[in-house]
Amino acid sequence: MKGQGRLDIKRVIPVMRKEFLQIKRDPRSLGIALLAPVVLLILYGYAVTFDIKNINISVVDYDNTAYSRQYVSKIEASGYFTLYEPARNDMKKSVEALRINKVRAILSVPKGFSSDLKNNKKTSVQLICDGSEPNTSTVAIGYVSAVTMMYSRGIILEKVKMRGVNPKNIPAVMAEPRVWYNPQMKSVNFIVPGLIAILMMLIAGTLTSLTVVREKERGTFEQLISTPVKPLELMAGKLFPYVIIGFVDVIIVAVVGMLWFKVPFRGDIIAFLLMSVMFIFTAMGMGMLISSVAPNQTVAVIGTVMATMLPSILLSGFVFPVASMPKIIQVISYVVPAKYFLTALRSLFLKPGVGFNVLYPEALLLLVFGLFFVAASAKRFRKYM
């Protein structure tokens, strides 16, 4: 049909005006759209954390000497472990506590621990971890190893001093790690920008997933078909009001992330605004495509959640590094729009001087995805005409 691909702003404006009126008549939905990301960000910002503390541990001290008690006190004073007293110094109870999830690890100090140290012999302690929670176990092993290394180093220095040698004169290689951009390695600085991308993918997709299918259910779809408006003009007119709402949403949750969770913002604000617009456009384009295919609002909502939430959480690098995934999964992750916005947000929040000159590949990919979704929606709508 001649002129199908051309946009006439005179026909787009009435569609936009109609959508604005529809939004105005439903203030509760607008309020939910603006408040839901804020509430979810605050809730999940506290719930999702990689800072594992207070790991329940049972200690079985077979030696029970001043040395072994001092070592156990070092473990307790580290602040990462909570000693489980009901099974203390009882291996049978400790094993049962590990089985029924009362503790996540058992620390066993062997008999002869003290005498070996006094006789300048090497000794070892045993740490039994719960493999059903590998993440907690890995963290527990790391913490115990670090405390043990510090305790061992203290004993070596004490022995050296007793022999009249100044420890400062002993040659040694010391690693001096420096962590840039997030020096305290706070997981909230890593989680909150990712959460903004995940939540906005869901909210933006859901907002537009109901637009076309709602017209079908209300019986007004035939009226739209009978008007001179072209498919692309209809999609543009329906999309624009929601892009504005989504853009405001992103700004609100970003400000909440900075003020409530104290996440720093060190990048370029213009780049943040441009990336936000492109991501919202893409997410809403996807919602529009789902809306044009779904037979009713229930299917549209379920389809949007399935298409946005799970891929965004699992394949965007939000929790699991994409580089650690199998090659085929890494290839699939390239079609997840949230991956590009998440990468951009983490860079913009934490790395100084990051701007559009660094993030333009992500921006171009988001634009391509957005145009594809809108074009596919328009093509789908054309079939009804």
mmCIF file of C-alpha atoms in Angstrom:
data_model
loop_
_atom_site.group_PDB
_atom_site.id
_atom_site.type_symbol
_atom_site.label_atom_id
_atom_site.label_comp_id
_atom_site.label_asym_id
_atom_site.label_seq_id
_atom_site.Cartn_x
_atom_site.Cartn_y
_atom_site.Cartn_z
ATOM 1 C CA MET A 1 0.000 0.000 0.000
ATOM 2 C CA LYS A 2 1.527 3.362 -1.064
ATOM 3 C CA GLY A 3 2.875 5.526 1.793
ATOM 4 C CA GLN A 4 2.603 2.756 4.417
ATOM 5 C CA GLY A 5 6.147 3.360 5.742
ATOM 6 C CA ARG A 6 5.933 7.174 5.951
ATOM 7 C CA LEU A 7 5.131 9.034 9.146
ATOM 8 C CA ASP A 8 2.679 11.930 8.972
ATOM 9 C CA ILE A 9 2.895 13.850 12.230
ATOM 10 C CA LYS A 10 -0.627 15.221 11.682
ATOM 11 C CA ARG A 11 -1.988 11.688 12.003
ATOM 12 C CA VAL A 12 0.393 10.720 14.839
ATOM 13 C CA ILE A 13 -0.650 13.616 17.123
ATOM 14 C CA PRO A 14 -4.331 12.559 17.458
ATOM 15 C CA VAL A 15 -3.251 9.024 18.396
ATOM 16 C CA MET A 16 -0.870 10.468 21.015
ATOM 17 C CA ARG A 17 -3.617 12.742 22.339
ATOM 18 C CA LYS A 18 -5.941 9.735 22.636
ATOM 19 C CA GLU A 19 -3.317 7.780 24.608
ATOM 20 C CA PHE A 20 -2.669 10.744 26.926
ATOM 21 C CA LEU A 21 -6.438 10.992 27.586
ATOM 22 C CA GLN A 22 -6.544 7.244 28.257
ATOM 23 C CA ILE A 23 -3.701 7.577 30.772
ATOM 24 C CA LYS A 24 -5.348 10.613 32.395
ATOM 25 C CA ARG A 25 -8.599 8.699 32.868
ATOM 26 C CA ASP A 26 -6.751 5.915 34.696
ATOM 27 C CA PRO A 27 -4.669 7.719 37.375
ATOM 28 C CA ARG A 28 -4.293 4.572 39.499
ATOM 29 C CA SER A 29 -2.420 2.778 36.724
ATOM 30 C CA LEU A 30 -0.228 5.834 36.235
ATOM 31 C CA GLY A 31 0.496 5.961 39.979
ATOM 32 C CA ILE A 32 1.402 2.262 40.004
ATOM 33 C CA ALA A 33 3.657 2.749 36.971
ATOM 34 C CA LEU A 34 5.531 5.546 38.754
ATOM 35 C CA LEU A 35 5.620 4.084 42.273
ATOM 36 C CA ALA A 36 6.133 0.375 41.568
ATOM 37 C CA PRO A 37 9.786 0.711 40.406
ATOM 38 C CA VAL A 38 10.628 2.792 43.497
ATOM 39 C CA VAL A 39 9.040 0.311 45.920
ATOM 40 C CA LEU A 40 10.614 -2.683 44.160
ATOM 41 C CA LEU A 41 14.035 -1.005 44.038
ATOM 42 C CA ILE A 42 13.991 -0.333 47.795
ATOM 43 C CA LEU A 43 12.730 -3.857 48.542
ATOM 44 C CA TYR A 44 15.155 -5.751 46.302
ATOM 45 C CA GLY A 45 18.007 -3.326 46.957
ATOM 46 C CA TYR A 46 18.094 -4.693 50.495
ATOM 47 C CA ALA A 47 17.125 -8.272 49.631
ATOM 48 C CA VAL A 48 19.676 -8.878 46.858
ATOM 49 C CA THR A 49 23.183 -8.730 48.290
ATOM 50 C CA PHE A 50 26.460 -10.589 47.853
ATOM 51 C CA ASP A 51 27.799 -9.452 51.228
ATOM 52 C CA ILE A 52 27.505 -12.718 53.167
ATOM 53 C CA LYS A 53 27.862 -12.266 56.936
ATOM 54 C CA ASN A 54 26.892 -14.117 60.105
ATOM 55 C CA ILE A 55 27.528 -17.569 58.667
ATOM 56 C CA ASN A 56 26.501 -20.119 61.280
ATOM 57 C CA ILE A 57 29.463 -22.338 62.123
ATOM 58 C CA SER A 58 30.027 -25.107 64.638
ATOM 59 C CA VAL A 59 33.459 -25.447 66.258
ATOM 60 C CA VAL A 60 34.833 -28.754 67.530
ATOM 61 C CA ASP A 61 38.017 -28.013 69.467
ATOM 62 C CA TYR A 62 39.679 -31.373 70.263
ATOM 63 C CA ASP A 63 42.822 -29.597 71.543
ATOM 64 C CA ASN A 64 41.129 -27.143 73.926
ATOM 65 C CA THR A 65 44.333 -25.259 74.810
ATOM 66 C CA ALA A 66 45.209 -21.589 74.988
ATOM 67 C CA TYR A 67 46.479 -21.683 71.376
ATOM 68 C CA SER A 68 43.362 -23.383 69.987
ATOM 69 C CA ARG A 69 41.014 -21.127 71.974
ATOM 70 C CA GLN A 70 42.902 -18.088 70.723
ATOM 71 C CA TYR A 71 42.547 -19.347 67.131
ATOM 72 C CA VAL A 72 38.792 -19.935 67.543
ATOM 73 C CA SER A 73 38.376 -16.488 69.108
ATOM 74 C CA LYS A 74 40.024 -15.004 65.982
ATOM 75 C CA ILE A 75 37.426 -16.764 63.814
ATOM 76 C CA GLU A 76 34.581 -15.502 66.017
ATOM 77 C CA ALA A 77 35.954 -11.954 66.176
ATOM 78 C CA SER A 78 36.190 -11.712 62.378
ATOM 79 C CA GLY A 79 32.509 -10.729 62.319
ATOM 80 C CA TYR A 80 31.686 -13.118 59.469
ATOM 81 C CA PHE A 81 30.709 -16.114 61.612
ATOM 82 C CA THR A 82 28.210 -16.867 64.348
ATOM 83 C CA LEU A 83 29.233 -19.789 66.566
ATOM 84 C CA TYR A 84 26.500 -22.390 67.031
ATOM 85 C CA GLU A 85 26.725 -23.135 70.756
ATOM 86 C CA PRO A 86 24.359 -26.187 71.028
ATOM 87 C CA ALA A 87 26.818 -28.310 69.025
ATOM 88 C CA ARG A 88 30.065 -26.798 70.292
ATOM 89 C CA ASN A 89 32.844 -29.387 70.783
ATOM 90 C CA ASP A 90 30.499 -32.220 69.765
ATOM 91 C CA MET A 91 31.160 -33.598 66.291
ATOM 92 C CA LYS A 92 28.054 -35.790 66.225
ATOM 93 C CA LYS A 93 25.758 -32.853 67.025
ATOM 94 C CA SER A 94 27.700 -30.654 64.604
ATOM 95 C CA VAL A 95 27.216 -33.105 61.720
ATOM 96 C CA GLU A 96 23.493 -33.279 62.510
ATOM 97 C CA ALA A 97 23.340 -29.456 62.651
ATOM 98 C CA LEU A 98 24.947 -29.313 59.192
ATOM 99 C CA ARG A 99 22.457 -31.851 57.849
ATOM 100 C CA ILE A 100 19.382 -29.969 59.099
ATOM 101 C CA ASN A 101 20.712 -26.534 57.997
ATOM 102 C CA LYS A 102 21.427 -25.174 61.486
ATOM 103 C CA VAL A 103 25.026 -24.453 60.469
ATOM 104 C CA ARG A 104 26.772 -24.008 57.111
ATOM 105 C CA ALA A 105 30.221 -25.178 58.203
ATOM 106 C CA ILE A 106 32.083 -27.154 60.872
ATOM 107 C CA LEU A 107 35.543 -26.097 62.013
ATOM 108 C CA SER A 108 37.534 -28.932 63.557
ATOM 109 C CA VAL A 109 40.726 -28.149 65.507
ATOM 110 C CA PRO A 110 42.760 -31.401 65.950
ATOM 111 C CA LYS A 111 44.305 -32.639 69.164
ATOM 112 C CA GLY A 112 47.993 -31.701 69.238
ATOM 113 C CA PHE A 113 47.348 -28.313 67.585
ATOM 114 C CA SER A 114 49.137 -26.469 70.391
ATOM 115 C CA SER A 115 52.046 -28.930 70.829
ATOM 116 C CA ASP A 116 52.792 -28.902 67.079
ATOM 117 C CA LEU A 117 53.031 -25.116 67.095
ATOM 118 C CA LYS A 118 55.241 -25.126 70.189
ATOM 119 C CA ASN A 119 57.525 -27.731 68.555
ATOM 120 C CA ASN A 120 57.773 -25.661 65.365
ATOM 121 C CA LYS A 121 55.770 -28.211 63.349
ATOM 122 C CA LYS A 122 53.140 -27.551 60.737
ATOM 123 C CA THR A 123 49.589 -28.241 61.780
ATOM 124 C CA SER A 124 46.231 -27.982 60.049
ATOM 125 C CA VAL A 125 42.577 -27.451 60.881
ATOM 126 C CA GLN A 126 39.634 -28.951 59.010
ATOM 127 C CA LEU A 127 36.710 -26.992 57.592
ATOM 128 C CA ILE A 128 33.653 -28.991 56.523
ATOM 129 C CA CYS A 129 31.206 -26.947 54.411
ATOM 130 C CA ASP A 130 27.640 -27.431 53.180
ATOM 131 C CA GLY A 131 27.940 -28.030 49.436
ATOM 132 C CA SER A 132 24.196 -27.598 48.922
ATOM 133 C CA GLU A 133 24.933 -23.838 49.169
ATOM 134 C CA PRO A 134 28.173 -23.506 47.194
ATOM 135 C CA ASN A 135 28.198 -19.707 47.247
ATOM 136 C CA THR A 136 28.066 -19.531 51.062
ATOM 137 C CA SER A 137 30.608 -22.361 51.310
ATOM 138 C CA THR A 138 33.032 -20.575 48.989
ATOM 139 C CA VAL A 139 32.741 -17.397 51.043
ATOM 140 C CA ALA A 140 33.189 -19.331 54.313
ATOM 141 C CA ILE A 141 36.337 -21.041 52.964
ATOM 142 C CA GLY A 142 37.715 -17.667 51.919
ATOM 143 C CA TYR A 143 37.037 -16.068 55.301
ATOM 144 C CA VAL A 144 38.494 -18.979 57.318
ATOM 145 C CA SER A 145 41.563 -19.122 55.061
ATOM 146 C CA ALA A 146 42.166 -15.392 55.512
ATOM 147 C CA VAL A 147 41.810 -15.550 59.322
ATOM 148 C CA THR A 148 44.041 -18.648 59.486
ATOM 149 C CA MET A 149 46.706 -16.962 57.361
ATOM 150 C CA MET A 150 46.716 -13.907 59.633
ATOM 151 C CA TYR A 151 46.897 -16.121 62.752
ATOM 152 C CA SER A 152 49.746 -18.157 61.245
ATOM 153 C CA ARG A 153 51.627 -14.997 60.276
ATOM 154 C CA GLY A 154 51.314 -13.724 63.848
ATOM 155 C CA ILE A 155 52.847 -16.972 65.200
ATOM 156 C CA ILE A 156 55.742 -16.788 62.699
ATOM 157 C CA LEU A 157 56.517 -13.210 63.698
ATOM 158 C CA GLU A 158 56.398 -14.179 67.373
ATOM 159 C CA LYS A 159 58.879 -17.058 66.793
ATOM 160 C CA VAL A 160 61.190 -14.834 64.798
ATOM 161 C CA LYS A 161 61.240 -12.209 67.547
ATOM 162 C CA MET A 162 62.035 -14.889 70.166
ATOM 163 C CA ARG A 163 65.153 -15.770 68.139
ATOM 164 C CA GLY A 164 66.329 -12.178 68.160
ATOM 165 C CA VAL A 165 65.593 -11.424 64.504
ATOM 166 C CA ASN A 166 63.847 -8.219 63.514
ATOM 167 C CA PRO A 167 60.870 -9.235 61.292
ATOM 168 C CA LYS A 168 61.371 -6.074 59.251
ATOM 169 C CA ASN A 169 64.729 -7.490 58.034
ATOM 170 C CA ILE A 170 63.128 -10.658 56.608
ATOM 171 C CA PRO A 171 62.701 -10.415 52.802
ATOM 172 C CA ALA A 172 59.142 -10.958 51.620
ATOM 173 C CA VAL A 173 56.867 -10.361 48.640
ATOM 174 C CA MET A 174 53.691 -8.556 49.587
ATOM 175 C CA ALA A 175 50.715 -8.186 47.243
ATOM 176 C CA GLU A 176 49.100 -4.742 47.506
ATOM 177 C CA PRO A 177 45.684 -5.012 45.832
ATOM 178 C CA ARG A 178 43.846 -1.846 44.839
ATOM 179 C CA VAL A 179 40.154 -1.899 43.949
ATOM 180 C CA TRP A 180 39.107 0.997 41.763
ATOM 181 C CA TYR A 181 35.619 2.455 41.230
ATOM 182 C CA ASN A 182 34.135 0.544 44.213
ATOM 183 C CA PRO A 183 36.968 0.517 46.800
ATOM 184 C CA GLN A 184 34.851 -0.931 49.628
ATOM 185 C CA MET A 185 33.496 -3.562 47.190
ATOM 186 C CA LYS A 186 29.955 -2.809 48.377
ATOM 187 C CA SER A 187 27.521 -5.124 46.599
ATOM 188 C CA VAL A 188 24.823 -2.422 46.758
ATOM 189 C CA ASN A 189 26.884 -0.310 44.329
ATOM 190 C CA PHE A 190 26.859 -3.269 41.964
ATOM 191 C CA ILE A 191 23.272 -4.417 42.548
ATOM 192 C CA VAL A 192 21.276 -1.151 42.438
ATOM 193 C CA PRO A 193 22.251 -0.079 38.867
ATOM 194 C CA GLY A 194 21.478 -3.620 37.703
ATOM 195 C CA LEU A 195 18.129 -3.587 39.495
ATOM 196 C CA ILE A 196 17.177 -0.344 37.747
ATOM 197 C CA ALA A 197 17.725 -2.026 34.366
ATOM 198 C CA ILE A 198 15.796 -5.175 35.349
ATOM 199 C CA LEU A 199 12.834 -3.334 36.885
ATOM 200 C CA MET A 200 12.527 -0.824 34.060
ATOM 201 C CA MET A 201 12.606 -3.632 31.500
ATOM 202 C CA LEU A 202 9.607 -5.210 33.226
ATOM 203 C CA ILE A 203 7.664 -2.007 33.918
ATOM 204 C CA ALA A 204 8.244 -0.465 30.472
ATOM 205 C CA GLY A 205 7.374 -3.677 28.661
ATOM 206 C CA THR A 206 4.206 -4.158 30.713
ATOM 207 C CA LEU A 207 3.014 -0.575 30.146
ATOM 208 C CA THR A 208 2.831 -0.954 26.375
ATOM 209 C CA SER A 209 1.940 -4.650 26.289
ATOM 210 C CA LEU A 210 -1.692 -3.754 27.023
ATOM 211 C CA THR A 211 -2.201 -0.897 24.567
ATOM 212 C CA VAL A 212 -3.224 -2.739 21.371
ATOM 213 C CA VAL A 213 -4.753 -5.786 23.036
ATOM 214 C CA ARG A 214 -6.906 -3.477 25.209
ATOM 215 C CA GLU A 215 -8.301 -1.893 22.029
ATOM 216 C CA LYS A 216 -9.197 -5.380 20.786
ATOM 217 C CA GLU A 217 -11.016 -6.301 24.009
ATOM 218 C CA ARG A 218 -12.928 -3.006 24.186
ATOM 219 C CA GLY A 219 -14.008 -3.273 20.565
ATOM 220 C CA THR A 220 -12.361 0.016 19.559
ATOM 221 C CA PHE A 221 -9.775 -1.714 17.404
ATOM 222 C CA GLU A 222 -12.090 -1.694 14.379
ATOM 223 C CA GLN A 223 -12.513 2.088 14.764
ATOM 224 C CA LEU A 224 -8.741 2.518 14.586
ATOM 225 C CA ILE A 225 -8.562 0.347 11.473
ATOM 226 C CA SER A 226 -11.238 2.445 9.769
ATOM 227 C CA THR A 227 -9.258 5.683 10.286
ATOM 228 C CA PRO A 228 -6.670 6.904 7.736
ATOM 229 C CA VAL A 229 -3.840 6.371 10.294
ATOM 230 C CA LYS A 230 -1.053 4.125 9.019
ATOM 231 C CA PRO A 231 0.354 1.204 11.082
ATOM 232 C CA LEU A 232 3.679 2.930 11.800
ATOM 233 C CA GLU A 233 1.894 6.151 12.761
ATOM 234 C CA LEU A 234 -0.357 4.220 15.113
ATOM 235 C CA MET A 235 2.619 2.533 16.783
ATOM 236 C CA ALA A 236 4.479 5.847 17.108
ATOM 237 C CA GLY A 237 1.431 7.616 18.535
ATOM 238 C CA LYS A 238 0.783 4.884 21.080
ATOM 239 C CA LEU A 239 4.445 4.542 22.047
ATOM 240 C CA PHE A 240 5.405 8.184 22.594
ATOM 241 C CA PRO A 241 3.292 8.929 25.746
ATOM 242 C CA TYR A 242 4.563 5.791 27.450
ATOM 243 C CA VAL A 243 8.178 6.581 26.547
ATOM 244 C CA ILE A 244 7.755 9.867 28.449
ATOM 245 C CA ILE A 245 6.348 8.018 31.492
ATOM 246 C CA GLY A 246 9.107 5.423 31.340
ATOM 247 C CA PHE A 247 11.771 8.110 31.035
ATOM 248 C CA VAL A 248 10.429 9.874 34.146
ATOM 249 C CA ASP A 249 10.403 6.475 35.895
ATOM 250 C CA VAL A 250 14.084 5.862 35.142
ATOM 251 C CA ILE A 251 15.064 9.273 36.490
ATOM 252 C CA ILE A 252 13.036 8.731 39.691
ATOM 253 C CA VAL A 253 14.533 5.291 40.459
ATOM 254 C CA ALA A 254 18.048 6.513 39.631
ATOM 255 C CA VAL A 255 17.648 9.397 42.099
ATOM 256 C CA VAL A 256 16.248 7.001 44.723
ATOM 257 C CA GLY A 257 19.241 4.703 44.166
ATOM 258 C CA MET A 258 21.636 7.613 44.707
ATOM 259 C CA LEU A 259 19.883 9.162 47.717
ATOM 260 C CA TRP A 260 18.504 6.090 49.498
ATOM 261 C CA PHE A 261 21.302 3.580 48.872
ATOM 262 C CA LYS A 262 24.086 6.194 48.540
ATOM 263 C CA VAL A 263 25.248 4.738 45.230
ATOM 264 C CA PRO A 264 27.600 7.287 43.620
ATOM 265 C CA PHE A 265 27.013 8.627 40.115
ATOM 266 C CA ARG A 266 30.311 9.530 38.429
ATOM 267 C CA GLY A 267 29.523 9.317 34.696
ATOM 268 C CA ASP A 268 28.073 11.761 32.201
ATOM 269 C CA ILE A 269 24.459 12.768 32.918
ATOM 270 C CA ILE A 270 23.710 13.451 29.224
ATOM 271 C CA ALA A 271 24.873 9.940 28.309
ATOM 272 C CA PHE A 272 22.637 8.557 31.084
ATOM 273 C CA LEU A 273 19.595 10.397 29.715
ATOM 274 C CA LEU A 274 20.265 9.291 26.119
ATOM 275 C CA MET A 275 20.824 5.656 27.123
ATOM 276 C CA SER A 276 17.640 5.743 29.220
ATOM 277 C CA VAL A 277 15.535 7.011 26.304
ATOM 278 C CA MET A 278 16.887 4.338 23.960
ATOM 279 C CA PHE A 279 16.381 1.566 26.481
ATOM 280 C CA ILE A 280 12.823 2.652 27.301
ATOM 281 C CA PHE A 281 12.056 2.897 23.583
ATOM 282 C CA THR A 282 13.356 -0.653 23.074
ATOM 283 C CA ALA A 283 11.586 -2.161 26.096
ATOM 284 C CA MET A 284 8.301 -0.508 25.148
ATOM 285 C CA GLY A 285 8.727 -1.582 21.534
ATOM 286 C CA MET A 286 8.977 -5.162 22.768
ATOM 287 C CA GLY A 287 5.835 -4.683 24.862
ATOM 288 C CA MET A 288 4.048 -3.244 21.829
ATOM 289 C CA LEU A 289 5.013 -6.273 19.723
ATOM 290 C CA ILE A 290 3.705 -8.645 22.402
ATOM 291 C CA SER A 291 0.498 -6.602 22.595
ATOM 292 C CA SER A 292 -0.043 -6.869 18.845
ATOM 293 C CA VAL A 293 0.287 -10.668 18.996
ATOM 294 C CA ALA A 294 -1.525 -11.487 22.278
ATOM 295 C CA PRO A 295 -5.246 -12.373 22.084
ATOM 296 C CA ASN A 296 -6.101 -10.794 25.475
ATOM 297 C CA GLN A 297 -4.583 -8.743 28.330
ATOM 298 C CA THR A 298 -3.826 -11.778 30.535
ATOM 299 C CA VAL A 299 -1.735 -13.437 27.842
ATOM 300 C CA ALA A 300 -0.044 -10.086 27.116
ATOM 301 C CA VAL A 301 1.031 -9.628 30.752
ATOM 302 C CA ILE A 302 2.250 -13.227 31.131
ATOM 303 C CA GLY A 303 4.098 -13.016 27.825
ATOM 304 C CA THR A 304 5.759 -9.744 28.841
ATOM 305 C CA VAL A 305 6.931 -11.105 32.192
ATOM 306 C CA MET A 306 8.321 -14.233 30.538
ATOM 307 C CA ALA A 307 10.032 -12.272 27.768
ATOM 308 C CA THR A 308 11.533 -9.565 29.980
ATOM 309 C CA MET A 309 12.032 -10.691 33.581
ATOM 310 C CA LEU A 310 13.765 -14.072 33.315
ATOM 311 C CA PRO A 311 16.128 -13.260 30.386
ATOM 312 C CA SER A 312 17.017 -9.937 32.014
ATOM 313 C CA ILE A 313 17.903 -11.553 35.352
ATOM 314 C CA LEU A 314 19.662 -14.655 34.041
ATOM 315 C CA LEU A 315 21.305 -13.554 30.782
ATOM 316 C CA SER A 316 22.172 -9.882 31.238
ATOM 317 C CA GLY A 317 25.069 -10.313 33.667
ATOM 318 C CA PHE A 318 22.975 -8.980 36.566
ATOM 319 C CA VAL A 319 23.900 -11.912 38.831
ATOM 320 C CA PHE A 320 26.013 -14.316 36.785
ATOM 321 C CA PRO A 321 28.917 -13.116 34.605
ATOM 322 C CA VAL A 322 28.053 -13.706 30.947
ATOM 323 C CA ALA A 323 31.703 -14.581 30.219
ATOM 324 C CA SER A 324 31.383 -17.614 32.533
ATOM 325 C CA MET A 325 28.431 -19.044 30.602
ATOM 326 C CA PRO A 326 28.674 -21.613 27.762
ATOM 327 C CA LYS A 327 29.339 -20.100 24.331
ATOM 328 C CA ILE A 328 25.831 -20.789 23.019
ATOM 329 C CA ILE A 329 24.306 -18.993 26.023
ATOM 330 C CA GLN A 330 26.699 -16.079 25.508
ATOM 331 C CA VAL A 331 25.461 -15.781 21.904
ATOM 332 C CA ILE A 332 21.814 -15.843 23.074
ATOM 333 C CA SER A 333 22.574 -13.111 25.623
ATOM 334 C CA TYR A 334 23.265 -10.676 22.754
ATOM 335 C CA VAL A 335 19.510 -10.443 22.080
ATOM 336 C CA VAL A 336 18.696 -9.395 25.664
ATOM 337 C CA PRO A 337 18.284 -5.564 25.614
ATOM 338 C CA ALA A 338 18.700 -5.264 29.397
ATOM 339 C CA LYS A 339 22.298 -6.491 29.037
ATOM 340 C CA TYR A 340 23.322 -3.283 27.222
ATOM 341 C CA PHE A 341 21.505 -0.904 29.580
ATOM 342 C CA LEU A 342 22.869 -2.734 32.626
ATOM 343 C CA THR A 343 26.432 -2.445 31.303
ATOM 344 C CA ALA A 344 25.896 1.251 30.620
ATOM 345 C CA LEU A 345 24.367 1.956 34.044
ATOM 346 C CA ARG A 346 27.152 0.239 36.000
ATOM 347 C CA SER A 347 29.746 2.197 34.039
ATOM 348 C CA LEU A 348 27.883 5.498 34.401
ATOM 349 C CA PHE A 349 27.274 5.083 38.122
ATOM 350 C CA LEU A 350 30.735 3.915 39.163
ATOM 351 C CA LYS A 351 33.341 4.992 36.599
ATOM 352 C CA PRO A 352 34.278 8.669 36.278
ATOM 353 C CA GLY A 353 34.462 10.190 32.821
ATOM 354 C CA VAL A 354 32.328 7.522 31.110
ATOM 355 C CA GLY A 355 30.157 9.139 28.464
ATOM 356 C CA PHE A 356 28.437 8.490 25.167
ATOM 357 C CA ASN A 357 31.804 8.124 23.384
ATOM 358 C CA VAL A 358 32.317 4.914 25.416
ATOM 359 C CA LEU A 359 28.736 3.644 25.386
ATOM 360 C CA TYR A 360 27.692 4.322 21.794
ATOM 361 C CA PRO A 361 27.944 0.597 20.760
ATOM 362 C CA GLU A 362 25.366 -0.276 23.447
ATOM 363 C CA ALA A 363 23.234 2.697 22.385
ATOM 364 C CA LEU A 364 23.272 1.690 18.704
ATOM 365 C CA LEU A 365 22.300 -1.894 19.535
ATOM 366 C CA LEU A 366 19.407 -0.690 21.705
ATOM 367 C CA LEU A 367 18.249 1.594 18.870
ATOM 368 C CA VAL A 368 18.383 -1.304 16.386
ATOM 369 C CA PHE A 369 16.363 -3.527 18.722
ATOM 370 C CA GLY A 370 13.822 -0.765 19.331
ATOM 371 C CA LEU A 371 13.327 -0.050 15.617
ATOM 372 C CA PHE A 372 12.969 -3.762 14.921
ATOM 373 C CA PHE A 373 10.270 -4.191 17.580
ATOM 374 C CA VAL A 374 8.277 -1.148 16.394
ATOM 375 C CA ALA A 375 8.559 -2.177 12.732
ATOM 376 C CA ALA A 376 7.478 -5.737 13.588
ATOM 377 C CA SER A 377 4.500 -4.358 15.567
ATOM 378 C CA ALA A 378 3.486 -2.146 12.628
ATOM 379 C CA LYS A 379 3.758 -5.080 10.242
ATOM 380 C CA ARG A 380 1.613 -7.174 12.543
ATOM 381 C CA PHE A 381 -0.977 -4.388 12.751
ATOM 382 C CA ARG A 382 -0.995 -4.042 8.941
ATOM 383 C CA LYS A 383 -2.358 -7.587 8.667
ATOM 384 C CA TYR A 384 -5.578 -6.423 10.333
ATOM 385 C CA MET A 385 -6.103 -3.646 7.783
#
